[in-house]
C-alpha cells in the first residue's frame, strides 16, 4: 500500500520568482494576468481542500466517506490530509486515526485496551487498521423477507448477533424495539457499494481478511491463534485464561490431544490440534487441503477467509449432524464487521456446496425431499445406475439422491447390504454374519451415522485371556512376551522392505518364518512349547486381519494402508448390527432386487446396462460396486473391455475369506472364567489348527443373553469348506469343551455357520494385497473410465480397505466425482 501523501499542484507562488520579486516596472496587462492566475490557483486550492482521493492504487472511491465518525473534527465526506483504505467502499479519515492512535486523544485508551487483548490472543499485528476493521466498521445485514433480500448497513452502535441476522427486516428498529418504520422500507434502494462486493477486484482491494466474531468453531480451536484460523482475537470466545502464555497453552494441550467440545459426541474431532497428526478424516484448521486449493485457487495467497468459513461450516455440521446444513442456517453465524460480511455470505454458499459434494458435511443418513436437494439445479440433470446395493452402492446412492441426481440401484441378490448381513433370529441379540465391529471410532462415518440414529456402540475392552486346550488360562506375561516378539518380527519385515536393493516381493508367511528362524539362531533363545503355541495364536490374528493364509499375502505391502492416517479411538461392537445403518441408508431409494447385471456397454454417448432378464437400462453414468471376486471372474462383461492396467490391478489383489459361527446356549457357562471380558482367545494345540475358532466374542455386553461368535481364518477356512454345518458345529463344541474342561458345556440351542465363499454374488469377505502386488492397485481399480464408468467398494479404497467404513467412503468419493463431471 502506498503511504505517501498525494502531491498537490505547484502554486504560482512556488515558482522561482516570488510575487515580491516581480519587476517594479510591469505593465497593467501583466499585473492583471498575474492576479487572474493567482485567483485561479486559489480556486484550485479551495476545491482540492473540499475532498481528497484515496491513495490506494486502484481504489474506485473518488470521494471517500469516513465510516468511523469518532473524532470531533471527523472529515466525514470532506477534506482530510489522508484517507485510510480498508476496502473500496470503506475508509476512515486522518482525524479519526489520530483520535485513537495519539496518546493525548480521547480514543487512545479504547485502542490500547483492544490492543492488549489482541496481543495476548492473536498473532497478527494489532494495527490501527485492524482495530478499525474489528471494532469500528458498521455491520451489514440482509433483509430476510423472501421477496427483498437487500443488504442494509446498521448504525454504528448496533452489535450484530445471530438472532438479529436471522430475523432482520428492512426498517427494523434494533434499539429496544422490533417494530418497523412503515411497510415500504424494502422499496428503499440498496446501497450502491453492495453491488461491487461480488466483483473479484473488490476482494483484491481488501486490506485485511475477515476475522469472524464468536464463531461456532471457537470451542474446537481453542489451541490455535484465532487469527490463524479465521477468528477475531478480540472475542471472549477466543480468549485464553488470564496470564496463560501461548507456550503454556500448547504444552498443556500436548497432554490432552483429543480436544472435545462439551455436549458433543466424543468421536467427533474434525480438526487437528497443534502438533497432532495421523488421524483420519481430520483437517488442519489453519491450512487449506490440496483439493480445496484446486477448487478455490483465489485463496492460495491468503486463505484466511476460506479457513474462517470452512471451519465455521464444519463446526456447525458436527454441532447438529441430524439436519441438513443449508446456506440459510450458516448465514446468521457469520458475524464480521464491514462490507466483507456480504462477501463472506456469498462465498460461504460456494464453500458449503463444495464441502457437501465432497462428503465432508451433509452426509451419512440424511434424507432430503425434492424441494430440499443439497446441491443447486445445475447438478440435477444427470442419471446414474449403481450396480450393487452394499455399503458402497447405498452410500453413493444416498449422496447422489440428496444432491438431486436420479439414481437406480440394480442388486443381484434378494436383499440389500452385500457383505453386511445380520441375523436377528437369536433371542434378544443381533449377530452379524458379516461385519459388526467398528475399528477406530474417532471421525468414523459409522460413528456419525450412529449419532444420527441415536444408537450407542459398545466399547470393546482390551482384556483377552488366552485359554489353552485343557482349560488353563495362559499366564499374561507369556502372552505379552510373545506379543512383543511377534511385533518385533513385523518390525523387521518393515525394515526389510525399506531396503531398496530388495526388489523381489515374497509371501509374508515365508518372510516371518525366515526372520523367526534367524532370531532363534542368532539369539540362542529357545521358546517353550506353550510360547510357540501363543505365537501361532498371534499369527492367526494376522490372518484374520488379512483375510487370508499368510502364504498368499505380500510381505512388502500387507499393511500398505498404514502409511495413511487411520481411524483412532475405541474399537466398538455395533450391537444393533450394521443392517440398522444399511436399511436407513436405503430408505427412499429406487432399488431393484434380483437384477444381476451381465454387461455394461459404454461405447456410445450413453451407457447401456443389460441385466440377466434381458432388460437394457440406459443411463449417463454407471457406478460398479460389485466385490473384487466378481471382477476377477469377469461376472460383468464390459464393452469396450477393461484396460490391461485395470485388469492387472484387479488380479494383483486377493479375495480374502473368513467364516463365522455363532452359537446360542441355554446359559452363560463362560462368565465365571472370563469375568466380564468381551472376548477370549483359543491357543491352538498346533500350527495345523491355527485359525480354527481362534477368538470367541460375547455378543451381549449386558450379560443377559448367552451367545458366542467365533471366526475361522487362514487354512482353517479350507478345512471347513467341505464340512457340513453340523460337522463345523461339532468341531467348535469340541474346542469349547476343551477350553472349559473344568465344567459342563451345554449343547447350543441355536447356531449358524457362514458360507461367504459359496455365495455366487459375493464369494469373499474382504481384499488383501497378494505377493507381488501393491497398494497402488486399489487406486487403479478406483479410476473411472471416460467419465462414464466409476468403481467403488472396499477394494477401491487404498486408505481404508477391508471395512464397511472403507466401502461407505468409497461410495461417497465416487458420488462426489460423478456430481462434478
Short mmCIF file of C-alpha atoms in Angstrom, two decimals, residues 464-472 474 533-534 536-538 540-541 679-686 689-696 710-711 731-732 734-740:
data_model
loop_
_atom_site.label_atom_id
_atom_site.label_comp_id
_atom_site.label_asym_id
_atom_site.label_seq_id
_atom_site.Cartn_x
_atom_site.Cartn_y
_atom_site.Cartn_z
CA UNK A 464 -8.46 -61.08 26.13
CA UNK A 465 -7.44 -64.12 28.14
CA UNK A 466 -5.78 -66.84 26.07
CA UNK A 467 -7.17 -70.23 27.09
CA UNK A 468 -5.31 -73.42 26.30
CA UNK A 469 -6.97 -76.68 25.40
CA UNK A 470 -7.26 -78.38 28.76
CA UNK A 471 -8.77 -75.26 30.27
CA UNK A 472 -5.76 -73.38 31.65
CA UNK A 474 -2.24 -68.61 29.83
CA UNK A 533 1.51 -72.08 20.53
CA UNK A 534 0.87 -68.49 21.68
CA UNK A 536 0.62 -69.33 16.48
CA UNK A 537 -2.37 -67.55 18.05
CA UNK A 538 -0.91 -64.16 17.10
CA UNK A 540 -3.91 -66.48 13.31
CA UNK A 541 -4.91 -62.96 14.34
CA UNK A 679 -13.79 -61.84 24.12
CA UNK A 680 -11.32 -64.61 24.85
CA UNK A 681 -8.70 -66.39 22.77
CA UNK A 682 -8.12 -70.01 21.92
CA UNK A 683 -4.48 -71.13 21.92
CA UNK A 684 -4.19 -73.64 19.03
CA UNK A 685 -2.71 -77.02 20.04
CA UNK A 686 -0.55 -76.97 16.88
CA UNK A 689 -5.24 -75.93 13.76
CA UNK A 690 -4.28 -72.28 13.67
CA UNK A 691 -7.25 -70.06 12.80
CA UNK A 692 -9.87 -72.64 13.78
CA UNK A 693 -12.10 -70.69 16.22
CA UNK A 694 -9.17 -68.57 17.44
CA UNK A 695 -11.29 -65.89 19.17
CA UNK A 696 -14.73 -66.06 20.77
CA UNK A 710 -16.18 -67.12 16.62
CA UNK A 711 -14.20 -66.81 13.41
CA UNK A 731 -15.56 -79.12 15.86
CA UNK A 732 -16.41 -75.83 17.54
CA UNK A 734 -15.01 -79.82 20.87
CA UNK A 735 -12.84 -76.70 21.16
CA UNK A 736 -15.16 -75.01 23.67
CA UNK A 737 -15.32 -78.13 25.84
CA UNK A 738 -11.51 -78.23 25.85
CA UNK A 739 -11.30 -74.56 26.84
CA UNK A 740 -13.84 -75.04 29.64
#
